[in-house]
Coordinates of C-alpha atoms in Angstrom, one line a residue:
M1 CA -54.0 1.8 -13.7
T2 CA -51.6 3.8 -15.9
V3 CA -48.1 2.3 -16.2
L4 CA -45.4 4.8 -15.1
H5 CA -43.0 5.6 -17.9
L6 CA -39.7 7.0 -16.6
W7 CA -37.2 8.4 -19.1
L8 CA -33.6 8.7 -17.7
R9 CA -32.0 11.4 -19.8
H10 CA -28.4 12.1 -20.7
E11 CA -26.8 14.9 -18.7
V12 CA -25.6 17.8 -20.9
R13 CA -22.9 18.9 -18.5
S14 CA -19.7 17.2 -19.6
T15 CA -18.5 16.8 -15.9
E16 CA -21.7 15.1 -14.8
R17 CA -21.0 11.4 -14.3
R18 CA -23.7 10.6 -11.8
T19 CA -27.1 9.1 -12.3
P20 CA -30.2 9.2 -10.1
I21 CA -31.0 5.5 -10.8
V22 CA -28.3 2.9 -10.9
P23 CA -28.8 -0.3 -13.0
S24 CA -29.6 -2.6 -10.0
D25 CA -32.4 -0.2 -9.0
A26 CA -33.5 0.1 -12.6
R27 CA -34.0 -3.6 -12.6
R28 CA -36.3 -3.4 -9.5
L29 CA -38.3 -0.6 -11.2
V30 CA -38.8 -2.7 -14.4
E31 CA -39.7 -5.8 -12.3
S32 CA -42.3 -3.7 -10.5
G33 CA -44.0 -2.8 -13.8
V34 CA -42.4 0.5 -14.6
T35 CA -41.4 1.3 -18.1
L36 CA -37.9 2.7 -18.0
T37 CA -36.2 4.3 -21.0
V38 CA -32.5 5.1 -20.6
E39 CA -30.7 7.4 -22.9
E40 CA -27.2 6.6 -24.1
S41 CA -24.6 8.6 -22.2
P42 CA -20.9 7.8 -22.6
Q43 CA -20.0 9.9 -19.5
R44 CA -22.4 8.2 -17.1
I45 CA -20.5 6.1 -14.6
F46 CA -22.7 3.1 -15.4
P47 CA -22.6 2.0 -19.1
V48 CA -25.9 1.8 -20.9
E49 CA -25.4 -2.0 -21.5
E50 CA -26.0 -2.5 -17.8
Y51 CA -29.4 -0.8 -18.0
E52 CA -30.3 -2.8 -21.1
A53 CA -29.4 -6.0 -19.2
A54 CA -31.8 -4.8 -16.5
G55 CA -34.7 -4.7 -18.9
C56 CA -34.6 -1.0 -19.8
R57 CA -35.3 0.4 -23.2
I58 CA -32.4 2.3 -24.8
A59 CA -32.8 5.6 -26.6
P60 CA -30.3 8.2 -28.1
A61 CA -29.0 11.0 -26.0
G62 CA -31.3 14.0 -26.0
S63 CA -34.3 12.1 -27.4
W64 CA -36.5 13.0 -24.4
V65 CA -37.7 16.0 -26.2
S66 CA -39.8 13.7 -28.4
A67 CA -40.7 11.2 -25.6
P68 CA -44.4 10.3 -25.2
A69 CA -46.4 13.0 -23.4
D70 CA -46.9 10.9 -20.3
A71 CA -43.2 10.1 -19.9
V72 CA -41.6 11.5 -16.7
I73 CA -38.2 12.8 -17.6
L74 CA -35.6 12.0 -14.9
G75 CA -32.2 13.7 -14.5
L76 CA -30.0 15.5 -12.1
K77 CA -28.6 18.8 -13.4
E78 CA -29.7 21.6 -15.8
L79 CA -31.6 21.1 -19.0
P80 CA -30.4 22.4 -22.3
D81 CA -31.6 25.8 -23.5
E82 CA -33.9 24.2 -26.1
P83 CA -36.7 23.4 -26.5
A84 CA -38.2 26.8 -25.4
E85 CA -41.4 25.0 -24.3
L86 CA -41.2 22.1 -21.8
T87 CA -44.2 19.8 -22.2
H88 CA -43.2 16.9 -19.9
R89 CA -43.0 16.4 -16.2
H90 CA -39.3 16.7 -15.2
I91 CA -37.6 15.3 -12.1
Y92 CA -34.3 17.0 -11.4
F93 CA -32.5 19.7 -9.4
G94 CA -33.9 22.8 -11.0
H95 CA -32.4 25.5 -8.7
A96 CA -35.3 27.8 -9.6
Y97 CA -37.1 28.6 -6.4
K98 CA -34.7 31.0 -4.6
Q99 CA -34.3 33.7 -7.2
Q100 CA -31.2 32.2 -8.8
P101 CA -30.1 33.6 -12.1
G102 CA -32.2 32.2 -14.9
A103 CA -34.9 30.9 -12.6
G104 CA -37.7 32.9 -14.1
D105 CA -36.8 31.9 -17.6
L106 CA -36.8 28.2 -16.7
L107 CA -40.2 28.4 -15.0
R108 CA -41.7 30.2 -18.0
R109 CA -40.5 27.4 -20.2
F110 CA -42.5 25.0 -18.1
A111 CA -45.6 27.3 -18.1
A112 CA -45.4 27.8 -21.9
G113 CA -45.4 24.1 -22.6
G114 CA -47.7 22.9 -19.8
G115 CA -45.0 20.9 -18.2
R116 CA -44.0 20.7 -14.6
L117 CA -40.9 20.7 -12.5
L118 CA -40.7 18.2 -9.7
D119 CA -37.6 19.5 -8.0
L120 CA -35.6 16.9 -6.1
E121 CA -34.5 19.4 -3.6
Y122 CA -38.1 19.7 -2.5
L123 CA -38.9 16.0 -2.4
V124 CA -39.5 15.9 1.4
D125 CA -41.4 13.9 4.0
D126 CA -44.2 15.2 6.3
N127 CA -41.6 16.9 8.5
G128 CA -39.9 18.7 5.6
R129 CA -36.8 16.4 5.6
R130 CA -35.4 15.7 2.2
L131 CA -35.9 12.1 1.0
A132 CA -33.1 11.8 -1.5
A133 CA -29.9 13.9 -1.4
F134 CA -26.3 14.0 -2.4
G135 CA -25.4 16.1 0.6
F136 CA -23.1 13.7 2.5
W137 CA -20.9 13.2 -0.5
A138 CA -20.9 16.9 -1.4
G139 CA -19.6 17.7 2.1
Y140 CA -17.1 14.8 2.0
L141 CA -15.6 16.0 -1.3
G142 CA -15.7 19.7 -0.3
A143 CA -13.6 19.0 2.7
A144 CA -11.3 16.6 0.9
L145 CA -10.6 19.2 -1.9
A146 CA -10.1 21.9 0.8
V147 CA -7.5 19.7 2.6
L148 CA -5.7 18.9 -0.6
Q149 CA -5.6 22.5 -1.7
H150 CA -4.4 23.7 1.8
R151 CA -1.6 21.1 1.7
G152 CA -0.6 22.0 -1.8
K153 CA -1.6 18.7 -3.3
L154 CA -4.7 19.5 -5.3
V155 CA -4.1 18.7 -9.0
A156 CA -6.2 20.2 -11.8
P157 CA -8.1 19.4 -13.8
L158 CA -10.1 17.3 -11.3
T159 CA -11.1 13.8 -12.4
P160 CA -13.6 11.3 -11.0
T161 CA -12.1 8.8 -8.6
S162 CA -13.2 6.3 -5.9
K163 CA -13.4 6.8 -2.2
D164 CA -10.6 4.5 -1.5
E165 CA -8.3 6.4 -3.8
L166 CA -9.4 9.7 -2.4
D167 CA -8.9 8.6 1.2
E168 CA -5.4 7.5 0.3
L169 CA -4.6 11.0 -0.9
L170 CA -6.1 12.5 2.3
Q171 CA -3.8 10.5 4.7
P172 CA -1.4 13.0 6.4
A173 CA 2.2 12.6 5.3
A174 CA 5.5 13.6 6.8
G175 CA 6.0 17.3 6.4
D176 CA 2.3 18.2 6.3
E177 CA 1.7 21.2 8.6
E178 CA -1.1 21.0 11.1
F179 CA -4.1 23.3 10.5
T180 CA -7.4 24.2 12.1
A181 CA -10.7 23.6 10.3
L182 CA -14.3 24.8 10.7
V183 CA -17.5 23.2 9.3
T184 CA -20.6 25.4 9.3
G185 CA -23.8 23.4 9.1
A186 CA -21.9 20.6 10.9
L187 CA -25.0 18.5 11.9
G188 CA -26.6 18.2 8.5
R189 CA -25.8 15.6 5.8
S190 CA -23.2 17.8 4.1
G191 CA -21.7 18.8 7.4
R192 CA -21.3 15.2 8.6
G193 CA -19.6 14.3 5.3
A194 CA -17.2 17.2 5.7
R195 CA -16.3 16.3 9.3
L196 CA -15.6 12.7 8.3
A197 CA -13.3 13.7 5.5
F198 CA -11.4 16.0 7.8
L199 CA -11.0 13.1 10.3
T200 CA -9.8 10.9 7.5
A201 CA -7.2 13.6 6.8
G202 CA -6.2 13.6 10.5
V203 CA -8.0 16.9 11.4
E204 CA -10.8 17.2 13.9
A205 CA -12.9 20.1 12.6
T206 CA -14.7 22.7 14.8
P207 CA -18.4 21.9 14.3
W208 CA -20.8 24.9 14.1
D209 CA -24.5 24.5 13.5
L210 CA -27.6 26.6 14.3
A211 CA -26.5 27.8 17.7
E212 CA -23.1 29.0 16.6
T213 CA -24.2 30.6 13.3
R214 CA -27.2 32.3 14.7
D215 CA -25.0 34.4 16.9
L216 CA -21.9 34.4 14.6
D217 CA -18.5 35.2 16.0
R218 CA -16.7 36.3 12.8
G219 CA -13.4 36.7 14.7
A220 CA -13.5 33.0 15.7
L221 CA -14.5 32.0 12.1
L222 CA -11.5 34.0 10.7
A223 CA -9.2 32.4 13.2
H224 CA -9.5 29.0 11.4
D225 CA -7.1 28.0 8.6
V226 CA -9.7 26.1 6.5
M227 CA -13.5 26.5 6.3
V228 CA -16.2 24.4 4.7
N229 CA -19.6 25.9 4.5
A230 CA -22.5 23.3 4.4
V231 CA -25.3 25.7 5.4
L232 CA -28.3 25.8 3.0
A233 CA -30.3 28.9 4.1
T234 CA -34.0 28.8 3.5
T235 CA -34.6 32.3 5.0
P236 CA -32.4 35.4 4.8
V237 CA -29.7 35.4 7.4
P238 CA -26.7 37.8 8.0
P239 CA -23.8 36.6 5.8
F240 CA -21.1 34.6 7.4
L241 CA -18.4 36.4 5.5
R242 CA -18.4 39.9 4.0
E243 CA -15.9 41.6 1.8
Q244 CA -14.5 43.6 4.7
D245 CA -13.8 40.4 6.6
L246 CA -11.5 39.2 3.8
D247 CA -9.3 42.3 4.5
D248 CA -9.3 41.8 8.2
P249 CA -5.5 41.9 9.2
A250 CA -6.2 39.2 11.8
R251 CA -7.6 36.7 9.2
R252 CA -6.0 33.3 9.4
L253 CA -8.5 31.8 7.0
R254 CA -6.6 30.6 3.9
T255 CA -8.8 28.0 2.2
L256 CA -12.6 28.2 1.8
C257 CA -14.9 25.6 0.2
D258 CA -18.5 26.5 -0.2
V259 CA -20.4 23.2 -0.6
T260 CA -23.8 24.9 -0.8
V261 CA -22.9 27.2 -3.8
D262 CA -25.9 29.5 -3.5
V263 CA -24.2 32.1 -5.7
G264 CA -26.6 34.6 -7.1
S265 CA -29.3 33.9 -4.6
P266 CA -30.3 36.5 -1.9
L267 CA -30.1 33.6 0.6
N268 CA -26.4 33.1 0.0
V269 CA -24.5 33.1 3.3
L270 CA -21.2 33.7 1.5
P271 CA -21.8 36.7 -0.8
I272 CA -18.1 37.2 -1.4
Y273 CA -17.9 35.7 -4.9
D274 CA -20.0 35.9 -8.1
R275 CA -19.2 32.7 -10.0
T276 CA -18.6 29.1 -9.4
T277 CA -15.3 27.3 -9.9
E278 CA -15.0 24.3 -12.3
W279 CA -13.2 21.0 -12.6
T280 CA -10.7 22.5 -15.0
D281 CA -9.9 25.4 -12.7
P282 CA -11.2 24.4 -9.2
V283 CA -9.6 27.1 -7.2
R284 CA -10.1 30.9 -7.3
R285 CA -7.9 33.2 -5.4
L286 CA -10.0 35.9 -3.6
R287 CA -7.1 37.6 -2.0
K288 CA -3.4 37.6 -2.8
E289 CA -1.9 38.7 0.5
P290 CA -2.5 37.0 2.8
P291 CA -3.9 34.4 0.3
L292 CA -7.4 33.2 0.4
D293 CA -8.4 30.4 -2.0
L294 CA -12.0 29.5 -2.8
I295 CA -13.5 26.2 -4.1
A296 CA -17.1 26.5 -5.2
I297 CA -18.0 23.6 -7.4
D298 CA -21.7 22.9 -7.8
N299 CA -21.5 19.1 -8.6
L300 CA -19.0 17.9 -6.2
P301 CA -20.5 14.4 -5.7
S302 CA -19.8 13.7 -9.4
L303 CA -16.2 13.3 -8.5
L304 CA -17.2 10.1 -6.6
P305 CA -19.9 9.1 -9.1
R306 CA -20.3 5.5 -8.3
E307 CA -20.6 5.9 -4.5
S308 CA -22.8 9.0 -4.6
S309 CA -25.1 7.6 -7.3
T310 CA -25.6 4.3 -5.5
D311 CA -26.6 6.1 -2.3
F312 CA -28.9 8.5 -4.0
S313 CA -30.6 5.8 -6.1
S314 CA -31.3 3.7 -3.0
A315 CA -33.1 6.7 -1.4
L316 CA -35.0 7.7 -4.6
L317 CA -36.1 4.2 -5.5
P318 CA -39.0 3.9 -3.0
Q319 CA -40.3 7.3 -3.9
L320 CA -40.4 6.3 -7.6
M321 CA -42.1 3.1 -6.7
E322 CA -44.9 5.2 -5.2
F323 CA -44.9 8.0 -7.8
E324 CA -48.6 7.9 -8.6
T325 CA -49.7 8.0 -5.0
G326 CA -46.9 9.3 -2.9
G327 CA -47.5 12.5 -0.9
P328 CA -44.0 13.8 -1.4
W329 CA -44.6 14.3 -5.2
G330 CA -47.7 16.2 -4.4
R331 CA -45.6 18.6 -2.3
C332 CA -43.2 19.0 -5.2
V333 CA -46.1 20.1 -7.4
D334 CA -47.3 22.5 -4.8
R335 CA -43.9 24.1 -4.5
F336 CA -43.7 24.4 -8.3
R337 CA -47.1 26.1 -8.4
Q338 CA -46.0 28.4 -5.6
A339 CA -42.8 29.4 -7.4
C340 CA -44.8 30.2 -10.5
C341 CA -47.2 32.2 -8.6
E342 CA -44.5 34.2 -6.9
L343 CA -43.2 35.2 -10.3
G344 CA -46.6 36.0 -11.7
I345 CA -46.4 33.1 -14.1
A346 CA -49.7 31.6 -15.2
E347 CA -49.7 27.8 -15.3
G348 CA -50.3 25.9 -18.4
E349 CA -52.7 23.0 -18.6
F350 CA -51.1 20.7 -16.1
R351 CA -51.6 16.9 -16.0
N352 CA -52.2 15.0 -12.8
V353 CA -49.1 13.6 -11.2

């Protein structure tokens, strides 16, 4: 039996503090017989020394490009632009299957090198439910930032924190005005996180899910002061907000946080903005009068890197333990092949999972 070699790469995005495998789970992988190489990464919330103590091999940042051919490269966010040909199997969130900007270029890099994308968003069980996700923490932080912005307490640039420190900031204070809040996609992981953050801030949000968004009442939507969108559409649906809605004289909506951040995709339910916001400048004003502020950060859970990484790692660990035989990984391969086929990309010489 071939020993699985996982290679945990450094994240090139400077604001990415999370990791898909925390040191305690790395130890369990090593003890199970997995070879685990961990790249140095000063921004990762867990220092590399903790991985070394868990029995991992340590490698320089970015050295995955010359890793052994059978190594499976593990990460979270985007790859660097080079090399042009990707020869390894990569596990991460590729954001390449819904016609996002740059999707075709990324898939062609895999085809050119004979590599393969095993997208974590499509690591699902037999019923199509995701097996490892950051959704809860994305929703929690999305709502938390929306609350702080609406109360005039959001400080930029954003910096990573802990849940206890964040919750302290969310506590209502004397002088804070009451406001109404809406969560779309309220029953999913992100929606549940958003609702809990609102409750921590002393606000009981209106929960909308499939029934309410299928027959959308835009007037009711615009009547809320704050909105958090946690809907991840998989098929085209009518947009929740349109440009003309932002100019509706009856609009009360002042603060909008899009947790899903499907910008550039034809499946985007909020096609009213064309770029994300960043930690350095987290809020974009879409309308001046009456004001409408947008938060659209695509790595929100990295602001609570320890909590979100620990939860994600615990969910991913059993899937990695069964990497060679687990059905979910086969489904990832199938979805990759389908995406390549949809773009007319010929596959390279792919290895077995």
